Amino acid sequence: MNFSAQQIHIANETRLDLNKSDQKTLVKQWLNMSGKEIWAEADWYFSLDRQIVQTVVDKTAGTVDVSAGGTTVTGTSTAFASTNVGSFIQFSSSNDWYKITAVAGATSLTIEIAYVGTSNLDDGTYTIRRMFYSLGSTVEKLLSARQAISPTFIDMLHYRDFDIYRPNPTSTGNPDSLVVYGLDSSGNMQFTLYPFPSAIENIEVRFKKLYTDLSADSDTSSIPAKWHETVMIDGAIWRAFQYQSTGQAAEETRAMFARKRFESGLAKMLAQQDIDTSRHDIIVARDQARTTLGPILPYKYGS
């Protein structure tokens, strides 16, 4: 059912007039609000996607000069490139890392803050490293990541834990950990890998997509069609009845039943989510059914 058909369905149920632009706008908003509420309820199978992030190895070729207190780095036999903007550079004279904010050419770049050395660095060695990798603009929540070279499932760590155990990480190798941290300049989620990649690798990340608002009349929701009328539209109708209510008992009851219909449909959606049948609950909560000998165990447990 496309966006236009959904609007017509709601107008027929609620006696709203889609020829009035203000009412049509409200109906569209209610449908998208309903879709977002459904989307937020679970990591639905239809909300999941994947992306390959290709790693970047350190750049060390050539030598560099930088003046004390300066922000311009001049290279000799270097190959600086625009793709280095956003990466970090470390000089042989210091353990500090400086964010690269601009690249003027293969032998010239600019760093974010002034070089802290007390004297000029001449013909020094350096390391340019990609610290952060960005995910696509459709990512709402990162779910898991893995790399195939080892092969390894990549652990997702909280940034506080990572900072406690690896306050100044420098190791390179095959990544086995990932830390989500902030947004890039385009507003996309970004993360750090550890160890920092020593080779070009394809990191597969799995994520929940952002909900996409319906806009054009021909748009169709990512929510499966079987739930359009029984859940998505019901959620919009509930909001329409709330909008129309003047506080009368009959109107309040109508809105309440519409809400219950929406919640019932949402519960059915949750019940039909995929279930991992390869696992069994062995230990149950104390308030669940028990025998005199302890918790109820799965059928043929231990046989």
PDB file of C-alpha atoms in Angstrom:
ATOM      1  CA  MET A   1       0.000   0.000   0.000  1.00  0.00           C
ATOM      2  CA  ASN A   2       1.636   3.249  -1.095  1.00  0.00           C
ATOM      3  CA  PHE A   3       1.598   6.536   0.800  1.00  0.00           C
ATOM      4  CA  SER A   4      -1.374   7.914  -1.109  1.00  0.00           C
ATOM      5  CA  ALA A   5      -3.526   4.833  -0.434  1.00  0.00           C
ATOM      6  CA  GLN A   6      -2.669   4.991   3.258  1.00  0.00           C
ATOM      7  CA  GLN A   7      -3.739   8.624   3.437  1.00  0.00           C
ATOM      8  CA  ILE A   8      -7.046   7.840   1.733  1.00  0.00           C
ATOM      9  CA  HIS A   9      -7.668   4.957   4.146  1.00  0.00           C
ATOM     10  CA  ILE A  10      -7.144   7.223   7.146  1.00  0.00           C
ATOM     11  CA  ALA A  11      -9.328   9.986   5.675  1.00  0.00           C
ATOM     12  CA  ASN A  12     -12.159   7.504   5.150  1.00  0.00           C
ATOM     13  CA  GLU A  13     -11.881   6.241   8.734  1.00  0.00           C
ATOM     14  CA  THR A  14     -11.659   9.670  10.342  1.00  0.00           C
ATOM     15  CA  ARG A  15     -13.659  11.865   7.924  1.00  0.00           C
ATOM     16  CA  LEU A  16     -10.688  14.160   7.374  1.00  0.00           C
ATOM     17  CA  ASP A  17     -10.536  16.064   4.093  1.00  0.00           C
ATOM     18  CA  LEU A  18      -7.345  15.480   2.100  1.00  0.00           C
ATOM     19  CA  ASN A  19      -8.264  18.385  -0.151  1.00  0.00           C
ATOM     20  CA  LYS A  20      -7.455  20.669   2.778  1.00  0.00           C
ATOM     21  CA  SER A  21      -3.681  21.059   2.855  1.00  0.00           C
ATOM     22  CA  ASP A  22      -3.449  21.388   6.645  1.00  0.00           C
ATOM     23  CA  GLN A  23      -5.352  18.134   7.213  1.00  0.00           C
ATOM     24  CA  LYS A  24      -3.396  16.315   4.513  1.00  0.00           C
ATOM     25  CA  THR A  25      -0.140  17.468   6.151  1.00  0.00           C
ATOM     26  CA  LEU A  26      -1.304  16.138   9.519  1.00  0.00           C
ATOM     27  CA  VAL A  27      -2.269  12.752   8.056  1.00  0.00           C
ATOM     28  CA  LYS A  28       1.194  12.442   6.492  1.00  0.00           C
ATOM     29  CA  GLN A  29       2.835  13.356   9.805  1.00  0.00           C
ATOM     30  CA  TRP A  30       0.750  10.808  11.727  1.00  0.00           C
ATOM     31  CA  LEU A  31       1.666   8.044   9.300  1.00  0.00           C
ATOM     32  CA  ASN A  32       5.374   8.802   9.639  1.00  0.00           C
ATOM     33  CA  MET A  33       5.059   9.081  13.427  1.00  0.00           C
ATOM     34  CA  SER A  34       3.408   5.661  13.463  1.00  0.00           C
ATOM     35  CA  GLY A  35       6.159   4.229  11.259  1.00  0.00           C
ATOM     36  CA  LYS A  36       8.877   5.622  13.507  1.00  0.00           C
ATOM     37  CA  GLU A  37       7.230   4.209  16.611  1.00  0.00           C
ATOM     38  CA  ILE A  38       7.062   0.760  15.011  1.00  0.00           C
ATOM     39  CA  TRP A  39      10.678   1.085  13.833  1.00  0.00           C
ATOM     40  CA  ALA A  40      11.920   1.959  17.329  1.00  0.00           C
ATOM     41  CA  GLU A  41      10.200  -1.004  18.958  1.00  0.00           C
ATOM     42  CA  ALA A  42      12.711  -3.671  17.829  1.00  0.00           C
ATOM     43  CA  ASP A  43      15.610  -4.521  15.540  1.00  0.00           C
ATOM     44  CA  TRP A  44      13.200  -5.807  12.903  1.00  0.00           C
ATOM     45  CA  TYR A  45      14.555  -8.079  10.178  1.00  0.00           C
ATOM     46  CA  PHE A  46      13.362  -5.551   7.589  1.00  0.00           C
ATOM     47  CA  SER A  47      15.285  -2.756   9.320  1.00  0.00           C
ATOM     48  CA  LEU A  48      18.680  -4.477   9.077  1.00  0.00           C
ATOM     49  CA  ASP A  49      21.430  -3.921   6.535  1.00  0.00           C
ATOM     50  CA  ARG A  50      25.175  -4.383   6.063  1.00  0.00           C
ATOM     51  CA  GLN A  51      28.112  -2.372   4.793  1.00  0.00           C
ATOM     52  CA  ILE A  52      31.727  -3.103   3.918  1.00  0.00           C
ATOM     53  CA  VAL A  53      34.270  -0.659   5.357  1.00  0.00           C
ATOM     54  CA  GLN A  54      37.696  -0.975   3.751  1.00  0.00           C
ATOM     55  CA  THR A  55      40.604  -0.161   6.052  1.00  0.00           C
ATOM     56  CA  VAL A  56      43.486   2.169   5.252  1.00  0.00           C
ATOM     57  CA  VAL A  57      47.110   1.355   6.129  1.00  0.00           C
ATOM     58  CA  ASP A  58      49.584   3.814   7.635  1.00  0.00           C
ATOM     59  CA  LYS A  59      51.459   6.180   5.317  1.00  0.00           C
ATOM     60  CA  THR A  60      55.164   6.706   6.117  1.00  0.00           C
ATOM     61  CA  ALA A  61      56.994   7.340   2.823  1.00  0.00           C
ATOM     62  CA  GLY A  62      59.434  10.269   2.691  1.00  0.00           C
ATOM     63  CA  THR A  63      60.373  12.799   5.371  1.00  0.00           C
ATOM     64  CA  VAL A  64      58.773  15.971   6.738  1.00  0.00           C
ATOM     65  CA  ASP A  65      59.671  19.400   8.070  1.00  0.00           C
ATOM     66  CA  VAL A  66      57.560  21.367  10.536  1.00  0.00           C
ATOM     67  CA  SER A  67      58.392  24.524  12.460  1.00  0.00           C
ATOM     68  CA  ALA A  68      58.017  24.805  16.228  1.00  0.00           C
ATOM     69  CA  GLY A  69      54.597  26.278  16.873  1.00  0.00           C
ATOM     70  CA  GLY A  70      53.650  25.893  13.216  1.00  0.00           C
ATOM     71  CA  THR A  71      50.719  24.126  11.559  1.00  0.00           C
ATOM     72  CA  THR A  72      52.148  23.603   8.054  1.00  0.00           C
ATOM     73  CA  VAL A  73      53.924  20.329   7.336  1.00  0.00           C
ATOM     74  CA  THR A  74      56.212  20.193   4.299  1.00  0.00           C
ATOM     75  CA  GLY A  75      57.185  16.829   2.885  1.00  0.00           C
ATOM     76  CA  THR A  76      59.979  15.431   0.770  1.00  0.00           C
ATOM     77  CA  SER A  77      59.171  12.381  -1.400  1.00  0.00           C
ATOM     78  CA  THR A  78      55.784  12.200   0.319  1.00  0.00           C
ATOM     79  CA  ALA A  79      52.429  11.369  -1.231  1.00  0.00           C
ATOM     80  CA  PHE A  80      49.931  13.375   0.805  1.00  0.00           C
ATOM     81  CA  ALA A  81      46.428  13.192  -0.639  1.00  0.00           C
ATOM     82  CA  SER A  82      43.011  14.725  -0.021  1.00  0.00           C
ATOM     83  CA  THR A  83      41.893  11.382   1.462  1.00  0.00           C
ATOM     84  CA  ASN A  84      44.298  12.083   4.351  1.00  0.00           C
ATOM     85  CA  VAL A  85      42.089  14.923   5.595  1.00  0.00           C
ATOM     86  CA  GLY A  86      40.584  13.762   8.870  1.00  0.00           C
ATOM     87  CA  SER A  87      43.431  11.313   9.520  1.00  0.00           C
ATOM     88  CA  PHE A  88      46.122  11.967  12.123  1.00  0.00           C
ATOM     89  CA  ILE A  89      49.873  12.444  11.810  1.00  0.00           C
ATOM     90  CA  GLN A  90      52.589  11.611  14.344  1.00  0.00           C
ATOM     91  CA  PHE A  91      56.147  12.901  14.052  1.00  0.00           C
ATOM     92  CA  SER A  92      59.317  11.021  15.021  1.00  0.00           C
ATOM     93  CA  SER A  93      60.074  13.737  17.584  1.00  0.00           C
ATOM     94  CA  SER A  94      56.882  13.260  19.627  1.00  0.00           C
ATOM     95  CA  ASN A  95      54.225  10.736  20.656  1.00  0.00           C
ATOM     96  CA  ASP A  96      51.475  13.283  20.029  1.00  0.00           C
ATOM     97  CA  TRP A  97      48.980  12.879  17.184  1.00  0.00           C
ATOM     98  CA  TYR A  98      47.770  15.849  15.125  1.00  0.00           C
ATOM     99  CA  LYS A  99      44.575  15.899  13.093  1.00  0.00           C
ATOM    100  CA  ILE A 100      45.081  16.768   9.416  1.00  0.00           C
ATOM    101  CA  THR A 101      42.660  19.506   8.392  1.00  0.00           C
ATOM    102  CA  ALA A 102      43.805  20.232   4.820  1.00  0.00           C
ATOM    103  CA  VAL A 103      46.114  18.886   2.119  1.00  0.00           C
ATOM    104  CA  ALA A 104      47.496  21.417  -0.361  1.00  0.00           C
ATOM    105  CA  GLY A 105      49.376  18.866  -2.423  1.00  0.00           C
ATOM    106  CA  ALA A 106      51.565  15.764  -2.336  1.00  0.00           C
ATOM    107  CA  THR A 107      54.185  17.564  -0.223  1.00  0.00           C
ATOM    108  CA  SER A 108      52.129  19.961   1.918  1.00  0.00           C
ATOM    109  CA  LEU A 109      49.441  19.586   4.564  1.00  0.00           C
ATOM    110  CA  THR A 110      47.992  21.493   7.501  1.00  0.00           C
ATOM    111  CA  ILE A 111      47.457  20.204  11.049  1.00  0.00           C
ATOM    112  CA  GLU A 112      44.667  21.255  13.420  1.00  0.00           C
ATOM    113  CA  ILE A 113      46.798  22.571  16.295  1.00  0.00           C
ATOM    114  CA  ALA A 114      50.344  23.914  16.472  1.00  0.00           C
ATOM    115  CA  TYR A 115      53.307  21.543  16.625  1.00  0.00           C
ATOM    116  CA  VAL A 116      54.461  21.431  20.272  1.00  0.00           C
ATOM    117  CA  GLY A 117      58.137  20.798  19.589  1.00  0.00           C
ATOM    118  CA  THR A 118      60.499  23.366  21.117  1.00  0.00           C
ATOM    119  CA  SER A 119      62.634  23.318  17.975  1.00  0.00           C
ATOM    120  CA  ASN A 120      61.972  22.826  14.277  1.00  0.00           C
ATOM    121  CA  LEU A 121      61.726  19.283  12.943  1.00  0.00           C
ATOM    122  CA  ASP A 122      63.848  18.794   9.826  1.00  0.00           C
ATOM    123  CA  ASP A 123      63.829  15.643   7.679  1.00  0.00           C
ATOM    124  CA  GLY A 124      61.839  13.817  10.347  1.00  0.00           C
ATOM    125  CA  THR A 125      59.984  10.569   9.855  1.00  0.00           C
ATOM    126  CA  TYR A 126      56.241  10.432  10.389  1.00  0.00           C
ATOM    127  CA  THR A 127      53.137   8.230  10.430  1.00  0.00           C
ATOM    128  CA  ILE A 128      49.779   9.200   8.963  1.00  0.00           C
ATOM    129  CA  ARG A 129      47.044   6.978  10.386  1.00  0.00           C
ATOM    130  CA  ARG A 130      43.313   6.691   9.791  1.00  0.00           C
ATOM    131  CA  MET A 131      41.934   6.722  13.342  1.00  0.00           C
ATOM    132  CA  PHE A 132      38.227   6.837  12.507  1.00  0.00           C
ATOM    133  CA  TYR A 133      36.103   5.104   9.889  1.00  0.00           C
ATOM    134  CA  SER A 134      32.689   6.413   8.900  1.00  0.00           C
ATOM    135  CA  LEU A 135      29.491   4.482   8.353  1.00  0.00           C
ATOM    136  CA  GLY A 136      26.858   5.379   5.782  1.00  0.00           C
ATOM    137  CA  SER A 137      24.199   8.008   6.275  1.00  0.00           C
ATOM    138  CA  THR A 138      21.485   5.334   6.664  1.00  0.00           C
ATOM    139  CA  VAL A 139      22.966   3.825   9.859  1.00  0.00           C
ATOM    140  CA  GLU A 140      20.931   4.234  13.054  1.00  0.00           C
ATOM    141  CA  LYS A 141      22.631   1.657  15.264  1.00  0.00           C
ATOM    142  CA  LEU A 142      25.691  -0.553  14.776  1.00  0.00           C
ATOM    143  CA  LEU A 143      24.919  -4.185  15.673  1.00  0.00           C
ATOM    144  CA  SER A 144      28.048  -6.214  14.911  1.00  0.00           C
ATOM    145  CA  ALA A 145      31.261  -6.306  12.888  1.00  0.00           C
ATOM    146  CA  ARG A 146      33.699  -8.939  11.650  1.00  0.00           C
ATOM    147  CA  GLN A 147      36.756  -9.333   9.472  1.00  0.00           C
ATOM    148  CA  ALA A 148      37.622 -12.328   7.317  1.00  0.00           C
ATOM    149  CA  ILE A 149      41.429 -12.320   7.280  1.00  0.00           C
ATOM    150  CA  SER A 150      41.854 -13.977  10.694  1.00  0.00           C
ATOM    151  CA  PRO A 151      38.782 -14.630  10.640  1.00  0.00           C
ATOM    152  CA  THR A 152      37.591 -12.709  13.678  1.00  0.00           C
ATOM    153  CA  PHE A 153      34.377 -11.467  15.222  1.00  0.00           C
ATOM    154  CA  ILE A 154      35.117  -7.892  16.259  1.00  0.00           C
ATOM    155  CA  ASP A 155      34.206  -7.001  19.839  1.00  0.00           C
ATOM    156  CA  MET A 156      32.309  -3.742  20.288  1.00  0.00           C
ATOM    157  CA  LEU A 157      33.680  -1.860  23.306  1.00  0.00           C
ATOM    158  CA  HIS A 158      32.437   1.163  25.207  1.00  0.00           C
ATOM    159  CA  TYR A 159      34.814   4.090  24.766  1.00  0.00           C
ATOM    160  CA  ARG A 160      35.342   4.426  28.540  1.00  0.00           C
ATOM    161  CA  ASP A 161      36.468   0.813  28.857  1.00  0.00           C
ATOM    162  CA  PHE A 162      38.747   1.202  25.854  1.00  0.00           C
ATOM    163  CA  ASP A 163      40.319   4.364  27.267  1.00  0.00           C
ATOM    164  CA  ILE A 164      40.968   2.684  30.620  1.00  0.00           C
ATOM    165  CA  TYR A 165      42.737  -0.348  29.181  1.00  0.00           C
ATOM    166  CA  ARG A 166      44.268   1.296  26.084  1.00  0.00           C
ATOM    167  CA  PRO A 167      44.814   4.977  26.986  1.00  0.00           C
ATOM    168  CA  ASN A 168      47.328   5.555  24.149  1.00  0.00           C
ATOM    169  CA  PRO A 169      46.865   2.759  21.613  1.00  0.00           C
ATOM    170  CA  THR A 170      49.609   2.307  19.029  1.00  0.00           C
ATOM    171  CA  SER A 171      49.567  -1.399  18.059  1.00  0.00           C
ATOM    172  CA  THR A 172      48.897  -2.460  14.488  1.00  0.00           C
ATOM    173  CA  GLY A 173      47.631  -5.824  13.230  1.00  0.00           C
ATOM    174  CA  ASN A 174      44.321  -7.513  12.414  1.00  0.00           C
ATOM    175  CA  PRO A 175      41.536  -5.590  14.208  1.00  0.00           C
ATOM    176  CA  ASP A 176      39.637  -7.472  16.905  1.00  0.00           C
ATOM    177  CA  SER A 177      37.952  -4.556  18.691  1.00  0.00           C
ATOM    178  CA  LEU A 178      35.795  -1.617  17.680  1.00  0.00           C
ATOM    179  CA  VAL A 179      34.797   1.540  19.528  1.00  0.00           C
ATOM    180  CA  VAL A 180      31.912   3.704  18.294  1.00  0.00           C
ATOM    181  CA  TYR A 181      32.660   7.344  18.950  1.00  0.00           C
ATOM    182  CA  GLY A 182      30.803  10.403  17.744  1.00  0.00           C
ATOM    183  CA  LEU A 183      29.874  11.609  14.289  1.00  0.00           C
ATOM    184  CA  ASP A 184      32.017  12.694  11.363  1.00  0.00           C
ATOM    185  CA  SER A 185      31.778  16.099   9.657  1.00  0.00           C
ATOM    186  CA  SER A 186      28.811  14.834   7.609  1.00  0.00           C
ATOM    187  CA  GLY A 187      26.917  13.699  10.692  1.00  0.00           C
ATOM    188  CA  ASN A 188      27.548   9.988  10.101  1.00  0.00           C
ATOM    189  CA  MET A 189      28.449   7.533  12.856  1.00  0.00           C
ATOM    190  CA  GLN A 190      32.173   6.769  13.105  1.00  0.00           C
ATOM    191  CA  PHE A 191      34.299   4.187  14.890  1.00  0.00           C
ATOM    192  CA  THR A 192      37.894   3.268  15.762  1.00  0.00           C
ATOM    193  CA  LEU A 193      39.444  -0.150  15.143  1.00  0.00           C
ATOM    194  CA  TYR A 194      42.036  -1.794  17.372  1.00  0.00           C
ATOM    195  CA  PRO A 195      44.687  -2.880  16.642  1.00  0.00           C
ATOM    196  CA  PHE A 196      44.995  -0.322  13.877  1.00  0.00           C
ATOM    197  CA  PRO A 197      44.960  -2.198  10.549  1.00  0.00           C
ATOM    198  CA  SER A 198      48.372  -3.217   9.226  1.00  0.00           C
ATOM    199  CA  ALA A 199      46.859  -4.314   5.901  1.00  0.00           C
ATOM    200  CA  ILE A 200      43.919  -3.358   3.725  1.00  0.00           C
ATOM    201  CA  GLU A 201      40.970  -5.354   5.029  1.00  0.00           C
ATOM    202  CA  ASN A 202      37.247  -5.464   4.368  1.00  0.00           C
ATOM    203  CA  ILE A 203      35.341  -5.037   7.627  1.00  0.00           C
ATOM    204  CA  GLU A 204      31.731  -6.176   7.387  1.00  0.00           C
ATOM    205  CA  VAL A 205      29.443  -4.192   9.654  1.00  0.00           C
ATOM    206  CA  ARG A 206      25.799  -5.009  10.303  1.00  0.00           C
ATOM    207  CA  PHE A 207      23.471  -2.286  11.394  1.00  0.00           C
ATOM    208  CA  LYS A 208      19.929  -1.101  11.883  1.00  0.00           C
ATOM    209  CA  LYS A 209      18.890   1.437   9.274  1.00  0.00           C
ATOM    210  CA  LEU A 210      17.369   4.811   9.978  1.00  0.00           C
ATOM    211  CA  TYR A 211      13.655   5.035   9.354  1.00  0.00           C
ATOM    212  CA  THR A 212      12.937   6.858   6.098  1.00  0.00           C
ATOM    213  CA  ASP A 213       9.931   9.176   6.132  1.00  0.00           C
ATOM    214  CA  LEU A 214       7.376   8.692   3.397  1.00  0.00           C
ATOM    215  CA  SER A 215       7.101  11.787   1.232  1.00  0.00           C
ATOM    216  CA  ALA A 216       5.865  11.263  -2.322  1.00  0.00           C
ATOM    217  CA  ASP A 217       2.420   9.741  -2.811  1.00  0.00           C
ATOM    218  CA  SER A 218       4.015   6.785  -4.611  1.00  0.00           C
ATOM    219  CA  ASP A 219       6.380   5.991  -1.696  1.00  0.00           C
ATOM    220  CA  THR A 220       6.011   2.618  -0.001  1.00  0.00           C
ATOM    221  CA  SER A 221       7.131   1.981   3.571  1.00  0.00           C
ATOM    222  CA  SER A 222       9.956  -0.445   4.386  1.00  0.00           C
ATOM    223  CA  ILE A 223       7.591  -1.961   6.936  1.00  0.00           C
ATOM    224  CA  PRO A 224       6.104  -5.098   5.301  1.00  0.00           C
ATOM    225  CA  ALA A 225       2.807  -4.567   3.500  1.00  0.00           C
ATOM    226  CA  LYS A 226       0.885  -6.965   5.761  1.00  0.00           C
ATOM    227  CA  TRP A 227       1.408  -4.541   8.657  1.00  0.00           C
ATOM    228  CA  HIS A 228       0.438  -1.363   6.809  1.00  0.00           C
ATOM    229  CA  GLU A 229      -3.283  -1.514   7.536  1.00  0.00           C
ATOM    230  CA  THR A 230      -3.260  -3.454  10.793  1.00  0.00           C
ATOM    231  CA  VAL A 231      -0.503  -1.483  12.539  1.00  0.00           C
ATOM    232  CA  MET A 232       0.906   1.510  10.682  1.00  0.00           C
ATOM    233  CA  ILE A 233      -2.459   2.956   9.661  1.00  0.00           C
ATOM    234  CA  ASP A 234      -3.985   2.107  13.050  1.00  0.00           C
ATOM    235  CA  GLY A 235      -1.280   4.169  14.731  1.00  0.00           C
ATOM    236  CA  ALA A 236      -2.096   7.140  12.519  1.00  0.00           C
ATOM    237  CA  ILE A 237      -5.847   6.726  13.101  1.00  0.00           C
ATOM    238  CA  TRP A 238      -5.280   6.740  16.857  1.00  0.00           C
ATOM    239  CA  ARG A 239      -3.477  10.084  16.537  1.00  0.00           C
ATOM    240  CA  ALA A 240      -6.211  11.418  14.259  1.00  0.00           C
ATOM    241  CA  PHE A 241      -8.891  10.568  16.838  1.00  0.00           C
ATOM    242  CA  GLN A 242      -6.822  12.261  19.533  1.00  0.00           C
ATOM    243  CA  TYR A 243      -6.610  15.354  17.318  1.00  0.00           C
ATOM    244  CA  GLN A 244     -10.369  15.373  16.737  1.00  0.00           C
ATOM    245  CA  SER A 245     -11.303  14.781  20.360  1.00  0.00           C
ATOM    246  CA  THR A 246     -12.940  17.629  22.256  1.00  0.00           C
ATOM    247  CA  GLY A 247     -12.898  15.807  25.574  1.00  0.00           C
ATOM    248  CA  GLN A 248     -16.223  14.031  25.166  1.00  0.00           C
ATOM    249  CA  ALA A 249     -16.346  10.527  26.652  1.00  0.00           C
ATOM    250  CA  ALA A 250     -17.365   8.888  23.371  1.00  0.00           C
ATOM    251  CA  GLU A 251     -14.482  10.554  21.529  1.00  0.00           C
ATOM    252  CA  GLU A 252     -11.989   9.590  24.220  1.00  0.00           C
ATOM    253  CA  THR A 253     -13.217   5.996  24.064  1.00  0.00           C
ATOM    254  CA  ARG A 254     -12.833   5.958  20.283  1.00  0.00           C
ATOM    255  CA  ALA A 255      -9.231   7.162  20.582  1.00  0.00           C
ATOM    256  CA  MET A 256      -8.529   4.622  23.347  1.00  0.00           C
ATOM    257  CA  PHE A 257      -9.772   1.701  21.245  1.00  0.00           C
ATOM    258  CA  ALA A 258      -7.730   2.889  18.257  1.00  0.00           C
ATOM    259  CA  ARG A 259      -4.634   2.969  20.455  1.00  0.00           C
ATOM    260  CA  LYS A 260      -5.316  -0.520  21.798  1.00  0.00           C
ATOM    261  CA  ARG A 261      -5.751  -1.773  18.232  1.00  0.00           C
ATOM    262  CA  PHE A 262      -2.374  -0.278  17.331  1.00  0.00           C
ATOM    263  CA  GLU A 263      -0.669  -1.789  20.390  1.00  0.00           C
ATOM    264  CA  SER A 264      -2.247  -5.182  19.707  1.00  0.00           C
ATOM    265  CA  GLY A 265      -0.948  -5.133  16.150  1.00  0.00           C
ATOM    266  CA  LEU A 266       2.509  -4.144  17.367  1.00  0.00           C
ATOM    267  CA  ALA A 267       2.465  -7.086  19.787  1.00  0.00           C
ATOM    268  CA  LYS A 268       1.641  -9.426  16.897  1.00  0.00           C
ATOM    269  CA  MET A 269       4.579  -8.036  14.942  1.00  0.00           C
ATOM    270  CA  LEU A 270       6.910  -8.693  17.867  1.00  0.00           C
ATOM    271  CA  ALA A 271       5.563 -12.227  18.276  1.00  0.00           C
ATOM    272  CA  GLN A 272       6.425 -12.996  14.661  1.00  0.00           C
ATOM    273  CA  GLN A 273      10.025 -11.817  14.927  1.00  0.00           C
ATOM    274  CA  ASP A 274      12.587 -14.547  14.197  1.00  0.00           C
ATOM    275  CA  ILE A 275      13.410 -16.669  17.253  1.00  0.00           C
ATOM    276  CA  ASP A 276      16.757 -18.387  17.765  1.00  0.00           C
ATOM    277  CA  THR A 277      15.684 -21.993  18.354  1.00  0.00           C
ATOM    278  CA  SER A 278      19.256 -23.189  18.830  1.00  0.00           C
ATOM    279  CA  ARG A 279      19.293 -21.921  22.423  1.00  0.00           C
ATOM    280  CA  HIS A 280      17.363 -22.997  25.500  1.00  0.00           C
ATOM    281  CA  ASP A 281      16.843 -21.155  28.755  1.00  0.00           C
ATOM    282  CA  ILE A 282      18.368 -23.343  31.472  1.00  0.00           C
ATOM    283  CA  ILE A 283      18.115 -20.983  34.429  1.00  0.00           C
ATOM    284  CA  VAL A 284      14.878 -19.069  34.895  1.00  0.00           C
ATOM    285  CA  ALA A 285      13.897 -16.223  37.177  1.00  0.00           C
ATOM    286  CA  ARG A 286      12.699 -17.091  40.697  1.00  0.00           C
ATOM    287  CA  ASP A 287       9.209 -15.816  39.988  1.00  0.00           C
ATOM    288  CA  GLN A 288       8.768 -18.192  37.053  1.00  0.00           C
ATOM    289  CA  ALA A 289       7.283 -21.706  37.296  1.00  0.00           C
ATOM    290  CA  ARG A 290       9.454 -24.098  39.360  1.00  0.00           C
ATOM    291  CA  THR A 291       9.275 -27.618  40.630  1.00  0.00           C
ATOM    292  CA  THR A 292      10.076 -28.628  44.196  1.00  0.00           C
ATOM    293  CA  LEU A 293      13.521 -29.676  42.943  1.00  0.00           C
ATOM    294  CA  GLY A 294      14.348 -26.423  41.183  1.00  0.00           C
ATOM    295  CA  PRO A 295      13.703 -24.721  37.822  1.00  0.00           C
ATOM    296  CA  ILE A 296      11.980 -26.571  35.002  1.00  0.00           C
ATOM    297  CA  LEU A 297      14.554 -27.793  32.488  1.00  0.00           C
ATOM    298  CA  PRO A 298      14.071 -28.216  28.714  1.00  0.00           C
ATOM    299  CA  TYR A 299      12.579 -31.481  27.489  1.00  0.00           C
ATOM    300  CA  LYS A 300      15.204 -34.312  27.372  1.00  0.00           C
ATOM    301  CA  TYR A 301      17.829 -32.016  28.950  1.00  0.00           C
ATOM    302  CA  GLY A 302      20.971 -34.064  29.658  1.00  0.00           C
ATOM    303  CA  SER A 303      19.808 -37.134  27.687  1.00  0.00           C
TER     304      SER A 303
END
